[in-house]
PDB file of C-alpha atoms in Angstrom:
ATOM      1  CA  MET A   1     206.947 -29.589 -93.702  1.00 32.00           C
ATOM      2  CA  ARG A   2     207.747 -26.176 -95.153  1.00 39.00           C
ATOM      3  CA  CYS A   3     208.062 -25.946 -98.904  1.00 43.00           C
ATOM      4  CA  SER A   4     210.113 -23.138-100.368  1.00 45.00           C
ATOM      5  CA  PHE A   5     210.236 -22.569-104.093  1.00 46.00           C
ATOM      6  CA  ALA A   6     212.652 -19.752-104.782  1.00 45.00           C
ATOM      7  CA  ARG A   7     216.370 -20.225-104.553  1.00 45.00           C
ATOM      8  CA  ALA A   8     219.059 -17.556-104.890  1.00 45.00           C
ATOM      9  CA  GLY A   9     219.238 -16.343-108.473  1.00 51.00           C
ATOM     10  CA  ASP A  10     215.912 -17.874-109.557  1.00 59.00           C
ATOM     11  CA  THR A  11     213.956 -15.845-112.031  1.00 73.00           C
ATOM     12  CA  LEU A  12     211.346 -16.331-114.703  1.00 79.00           C
ATOM     13  CA  LYS A  13     212.435 -15.552-118.233  1.00 83.00           C
ATOM     14  CA  ASP A  14     211.040 -12.258-119.490  1.00 82.00           C
ATOM     15  CA  LYS A  15     208.826 -13.991-122.063  1.00 85.00           C
ATOM     16  CA  HIS A  16     207.383 -16.326-119.406  1.00 87.00           C
ATOM     17  CA  LEU A  17     206.749 -13.443-117.016  1.00 88.00           C
ATOM     18  CA  SER A  18     205.014 -11.535-119.807  1.00 87.00           C
ATOM     19  CA  ILE A  19     202.712 -14.499-120.459  1.00 90.00           C
ATOM     20  CA  ARG A  20     201.904 -14.853-116.747  1.00 91.00           C
ATOM     21  CA  ILE A  21     201.082 -11.131-116.553  1.00 90.00           C
ATOM     22  CA  GLU A  22     198.710 -11.497-119.518  1.00 90.00           C
ATOM     23  CA  GLN A  23     197.051 -14.439-117.739  1.00 92.00           C
ATOM     24  CA  CYS A  24     196.668 -12.365-114.582  1.00 92.00           C
ATOM     25  CA  LEU A  25     195.102  -9.472-116.493  1.00 91.00           C
ATOM     26  CA  ALA A  26     192.711 -11.883-118.224  1.00 92.00           C
ATOM     27  CA  LEU A  27     191.803 -13.436-114.871  1.00 93.00           C
ATOM     28  CA  ALA A  28     190.847 -10.014-113.490  1.00 92.00           C
ATOM     29  CA  LYS A  29     188.036  -9.946-116.061  1.00 92.00           C
ATOM     30  CA  ALA A  30     186.291 -12.717-114.069  1.00 93.00           C
ATOM     31  CA  SER A  31     185.518 -10.216-111.309  1.00 91.00           C
ATOM     32  CA  ASN A  32     181.988  -8.862-111.072  1.00 89.00           C
ATOM     33  CA  CYS A  33     183.104  -5.835-109.056  1.00 87.00           C
ATOM     34  CA  PRO A  34     181.670  -2.652-110.617  1.00 85.00           C
ATOM     35  CA  ARG A  35     184.522  -0.516-109.221  1.00 83.00           C
ATOM     36  CA  ARG A  36     187.761  -2.287-110.085  1.00 85.00           C
ATOM     37  CA  LYS A  37     188.771  -5.721-111.304  1.00 89.00           C
ATOM     38  CA  PHE A  38     191.876  -7.296-109.748  1.00 91.00           C
ATOM     39  CA  GLY A  39     193.557 -10.583-110.612  1.00 94.00           C
ATOM     40  CA  ALA A  40     196.300 -12.507-108.818  1.00 96.00           C
ATOM     41  CA  LEU A  41     198.475 -15.483-109.783  1.00 97.00           C
ATOM     42  CA  LEU A  42     200.715 -17.537-107.500  1.00 98.00           C
ATOM     43  CA  VAL A  43     203.678 -18.865-109.484  1.00 96.00           C
ATOM     44  CA  ASP A  44     206.450 -21.360-108.811  1.00 94.00           C
ATOM     45  CA  PRO A  45     209.473 -19.458-110.209  1.00 92.00           C
ATOM     46  CA  ASN A  46     211.563 -22.623-110.606  1.00 89.00           C
ATOM     47  CA  ARG A  47     209.131 -24.547-112.764  1.00 89.00           C
ATOM     48  CA  ASN A  48     207.229 -21.604-114.292  1.00 90.00           C
ATOM     49  CA  VAL A  49     203.852 -23.030-113.329  1.00 93.00           C
ATOM     50  CA  VAL A  50     200.761 -21.379-111.889  1.00 96.00           C
ATOM     51  CA  LEU A  51     199.988 -22.770-108.439  1.00 97.00           C
ATOM     52  CA  MET A  52     196.773 -20.872-107.681  1.00 98.00           C
ATOM     53  CA  ASP A  53     194.801 -17.901-108.917  1.00 97.00           C
ATOM     54  CA  GLY A  54     192.320 -15.441-107.510  1.00 95.00           C
ATOM     55  CA  TYR A  55     190.268 -12.387-108.370  1.00 94.00           C
ATOM     56  CA  ASN A  56     188.214  -9.955-106.340  1.00 92.00           C
ATOM     57  CA  GLY A  57     184.568 -10.671-105.802  1.00 88.00           C
ATOM     58  CA  GLY A  58     181.745 -11.449-103.440  1.00 84.00           C
ATOM     59  CA  PRO A  59     181.888 -14.171-100.797  1.00 81.00           C
ATOM     60  CA  ARG A  60     181.794 -17.786-101.948  1.00 80.00           C
ATOM     61  CA  GLY A  61     178.147 -18.763-102.413  1.00 79.00           C
ATOM     62  CA  GLY A  62     176.973 -15.297-101.390  1.00 76.00           C
ATOM     63  CA  GLY A  63     175.948 -13.691-104.659  1.00 78.00           C
ATOM     64  CA  GLU A  64     177.766 -11.941-107.445  1.00 82.00           C
ATOM     65  CA  LEU A  65     178.708  -8.850-105.437  1.00 84.00           C
ATOM     66  CA  CYS A  66     179.899  -8.141-101.907  1.00 84.00           C
ATOM     67  CA  GLY A  67     176.372  -7.233-100.816  1.00 85.00           C
ATOM     68  CA  GLY A  68     174.773 -10.158-102.615  1.00 84.00           C
ATOM     69  CA  ASN A  69     173.202  -8.294-105.506  1.00 86.00           C
ATOM     70  CA  THR A  70     174.617  -4.833-104.763  1.00 87.00           C
ATOM     71  CA  CYS A  71     178.019  -3.282-104.099  1.00 86.00           C
ATOM     72  CA  LEU A  72     178.273  -2.410-100.396  1.00 88.00           C
ATOM     73  CA  ARG A  73     180.850   0.277-101.125  1.00 88.00           C
ATOM     74  CA  ASP A  74     178.474   1.971-103.565  1.00 88.00           C
ATOM     75  CA  ASP A  75     175.515   1.511-101.203  1.00 90.00           C
ATOM     76  CA  GLU A  76     177.428   3.244 -98.396  1.00 91.00           C
ATOM     77  CA  SER A  77     179.221   5.825-100.633  1.00 90.00           C
ATOM     78  CA  ILE A  78     182.667   4.658 -99.499  1.00 88.00           C
ATOM     79  CA  LYS A  79     185.534   6.429-101.260  1.00 85.00           C
ATOM     80  CA  SER A  80     187.956   4.151-103.125  1.00 77.00           C
ATOM     81  CA  GLY A  81     191.071   3.298-101.184  1.00 76.00           C
ATOM     82  CA  THR A  82     189.368   3.703 -97.798  1.00 83.00           C
ATOM     83  CA  MET A  83     187.747   1.173 -95.480  1.00 86.00           C
ATOM     84  CA  VAL A  84     189.122  -1.755 -97.516  1.00 82.00           C
ATOM     85  CA  GLU A  85     187.553  -4.219 -95.088  1.00 82.00           C
ATOM     86  CA  ILE A  86     184.139  -3.396 -96.594  1.00 83.00           C
ATOM     87  CA  GLY A  87     183.433  -4.744-100.037  1.00 84.00           C
ATOM     88  CA  CYS A  88     184.760  -7.504-102.249  1.00 86.00           C
ATOM     89  CA  HIS A  89     187.113 -10.185-101.081  1.00 89.00           C
ATOM     90  CA  HIS A  90     190.411  -9.064-102.570  1.00 92.00           C
ATOM     91  CA  ALA A  91     192.175 -11.102-105.257  1.00 95.00           C
ATOM     92  CA  GLU A  92     195.193 -11.712-103.008  1.00 96.00           C
ATOM     93  CA  MET A  93     192.950 -12.796-100.126  1.00 95.00           C
ATOM     94  CA  ASN A  94     191.065 -15.232-102.356  1.00 95.00           C
ATOM     95  CA  LEU A  95     194.308 -16.657-103.738  1.00 97.00           C
ATOM     96  CA  ILE A  96     195.899 -17.181-100.303  1.00 97.00           C
ATOM     97  CA  CYS A  97     192.731 -18.671 -98.773  1.00 95.00           C
ATOM     98  CA  ASN A  98     192.225 -20.978-101.762  1.00 95.00           C
ATOM     99  CA  SER A  99     195.864 -22.067-101.475  1.00 97.00           C
ATOM    100  CA  ALA A 100     195.382 -22.884 -97.797  1.00 96.00           C
ATOM    101  CA  ALA A 101     192.096 -24.712 -98.419  1.00 95.00           C
ATOM    102  CA  ASN A 102     193.683 -26.839-101.148  1.00 96.00           C
ATOM    103  CA  GLY A 103     197.059 -27.536 -99.529  1.00 97.00           C
ATOM    104  CA  VAL A 104     199.021 -25.470-102.036  1.00 97.00           C
ATOM    105  CA  PRO A 105     202.252 -24.211-100.439  1.00 96.00           C
ATOM    106  CA  THR A 106     202.916 -20.484-100.739  1.00 97.00           C
ATOM    107  CA  GLY A 107     206.355 -20.240 -99.099  1.00 96.00           C
ATOM    108  CA  GLY A 108     208.902 -18.877-101.561  1.00 96.00           C
ATOM    109  CA  ALA A 109     206.353 -18.569-104.367  1.00 97.00           C
ATOM    110  CA  TRP A 110     205.897 -15.406-106.396  1.00 97.00           C
ATOM    111  CA  LEU A 111     202.672 -13.422-106.582  1.00 97.00           C
ATOM    112  CA  ILE A 112     201.646 -11.476-109.668  1.00 96.00           C
ATOM    113  CA  ILE A 113     198.888  -8.939-108.991  1.00 94.00           C
ATOM    114  CA  THR A 114     197.182  -6.372-111.204  1.00 91.00           C
ATOM    115  CA  GLY A 115     197.602  -3.502-108.749  1.00 89.00           C
ATOM    116  CA  GLU A 116     199.230  -2.592-105.477  1.00 90.00           C
ATOM    117  CA  PRO A 117     198.028  -4.599-102.485  1.00 92.00           C
ATOM    118  CA  CYS A 118     196.249  -2.858 -99.642  1.00 90.00           C
ATOM    119  CA  MET A 119     197.796  -3.095 -96.174  1.00 91.00           C
ATOM    120  CA  MET A 120     195.443  -5.912 -95.170  1.00 92.00           C
ATOM    121  CA  CYS A 121     196.509  -8.044 -98.154  1.00 94.00           C
ATOM    122  CA  ALA A 122     200.181  -7.121 -97.690  1.00 96.00           C
ATOM    123  CA  LYS A 123     200.061  -8.673 -94.221  1.00 96.00           C
ATOM    124  CA  LEU A 124     198.522 -11.854 -95.652  1.00 97.00           C
ATOM    125  CA  ILE A 125     201.162 -11.982 -98.405  1.00 98.00           C
ATOM    126  CA  HIS A 126     203.988 -11.603 -95.907  1.00 98.00           C
ATOM    127  CA  HIS A 127     202.646 -14.176 -93.472  1.00 97.00           C
ATOM    128  CA  ALA A 128     202.001 -16.639 -96.314  1.00 97.00           C
ATOM    129  CA  GLY A 129     205.756 -16.597 -97.010  1.00 97.00           C
ATOM    130  CA  ILE A 130     205.486 -15.270-100.549  1.00 98.00           C
ATOM    131  CA  SER A 131     208.972 -14.097-101.499  1.00 97.00           C
ATOM    132  CA  ARG A 132     208.325 -11.774-104.448  1.00 96.00           C
ATOM    133  CA  VAL A 133     205.381  -9.648-105.514  1.00 96.00           C
ATOM    134  CA  ILE A 134     205.211  -8.552-109.124  1.00 94.00           C
ATOM    135  CA  VAL A 135     202.889  -5.554-109.351  1.00 92.00           C
ATOM    136  CA  VAL A 136     201.314  -4.756-112.678  1.00 89.00           C
ATOM    137  CA  ASP A 137     201.036  -1.034-112.160  1.00 71.00           C
ATOM    138  CA  GLY A 138     197.490   0.065-112.301  1.00 60.00           C
ATOM    139  CA  GLY A 139     197.269   1.621-108.918  1.00 60.00           C
ATOM    140  CA  PHE A 140     195.365   1.231-105.717  1.00 60.00           C
ATOM    141  CA  GLY A 141     193.435   4.313-104.681  1.00 58.00           C
ATOM    142  CA  GLY A 142     194.517   4.303-101.027  1.00 63.00           C
ATOM    143  CA  THR A 143     197.414   3.564 -98.733  1.00 69.00           C
ATOM    144  CA  ASN A 144     199.007   0.453-100.114  1.00 81.00           C
ATOM    145  CA  GLY A 145     201.084  -2.239 -98.445  1.00 90.00           C
ATOM    146  CA  ILE A 146     204.217  -1.992-100.600  1.00 92.00           C
ATOM    147  CA  GLY A 147     206.208  -0.337 -97.807  1.00 92.00           C
ATOM    148  CA  TYR A 148     205.111  -3.029 -95.355  1.00 94.00           C
ATOM    149  CA  LEU A 149     206.219  -5.763 -97.751  1.00 95.00           C
ATOM    150  CA  GLU A 150     209.587  -4.099 -98.363  1.00 95.00           C
ATOM    151  CA  GLU A 151     210.142  -3.661 -94.620  1.00 96.00           C
ATOM    152  CA  HIS A 152     209.544  -7.401 -94.216  1.00 96.00           C
ATOM    153  CA  ASP A 153     211.956  -8.450 -96.977  1.00 96.00           C
ATOM    154  CA  VAL A 154     209.386  -9.318 -99.614  1.00 97.00           C
ATOM    155  CA  GLU A 155     210.905  -8.424-102.957  1.00 96.00           C
ATOM    156  CA  ILE A 156     208.837  -6.000-105.048  1.00 94.00           C
ATOM    157  CA  GLN A 157     209.056  -5.913-108.821  1.00 92.00           C
ATOM    158  CA  ARG A 158     207.014  -3.426-110.818  1.00 88.00           C
ATOM    159  CA  THR A 159     205.991  -3.810-114.419  1.00 85.00           C
ATOM    160  CA  SER A 160     203.781  -1.768-116.701  1.00 73.00           C
ATOM    161  CA  GLY A 161     200.140  -2.487-117.295  1.00 60.00           C
ATOM    162  CA  PRO A 162     196.835  -0.783-117.878  1.00 52.00           C
ATOM    163  CA  LYS A 163     196.113   2.264-115.754  1.00 50.00           C
ATOM    164  CA  ASP A 164     193.008   2.747-113.654  1.00 46.00           C
ATOM    165  CA  PRO A 165     190.777   4.969-115.830  1.00 45.00           C
ATOM    166  CA  ARG A 166     188.876   6.396-112.843  1.00 41.00           C
ATOM    167  CA  GLY A 167     191.652   8.700-111.733  1.00 45.00           C
ATOM    168  CA  ASN A 168     192.488   9.456-108.083  1.00 43.00           C
ATOM    169  CA  ASP A 169     189.342  11.308-107.083  1.00 40.00           C
ATOM    170  CA  LEU A 170     187.021   8.324-106.455  1.00 37.00           C
TER     171      LEU A 170
END
């Protein structure tokens, strides 16, 4: 049985969206990643409830960081925005996997994320049936998946948020 949340014309009130964005930014603080902290919230736009959350971090039960006690990206001097398959599990990936593991439907739900998704996460978002992605601008240092999502009819909404203090050279 496919569950779809969003219906034509559905939208969260501005004040509710603002609160959900604040929750997503607070959730990002749970990450132990020394490079960048990302948070993600899956929201039912009809009922204004959080369905699932996620943040970037090491593998479940595998230590605080992606390499157990160290950051693999730092260990291997990998430039931000490149080789995204190495390092932390991304916030979007954690959210979608946790939704699947717990039977939480994602079709038609909205995703709030604290930065642009990478291409790998964009594919997961699309295939999970998420209908809208609300990006709290803060940037992703590499090629992002926004174009992929737009090409596959996932609605993109941008909103302001804190900027990545590292700049574009890392």
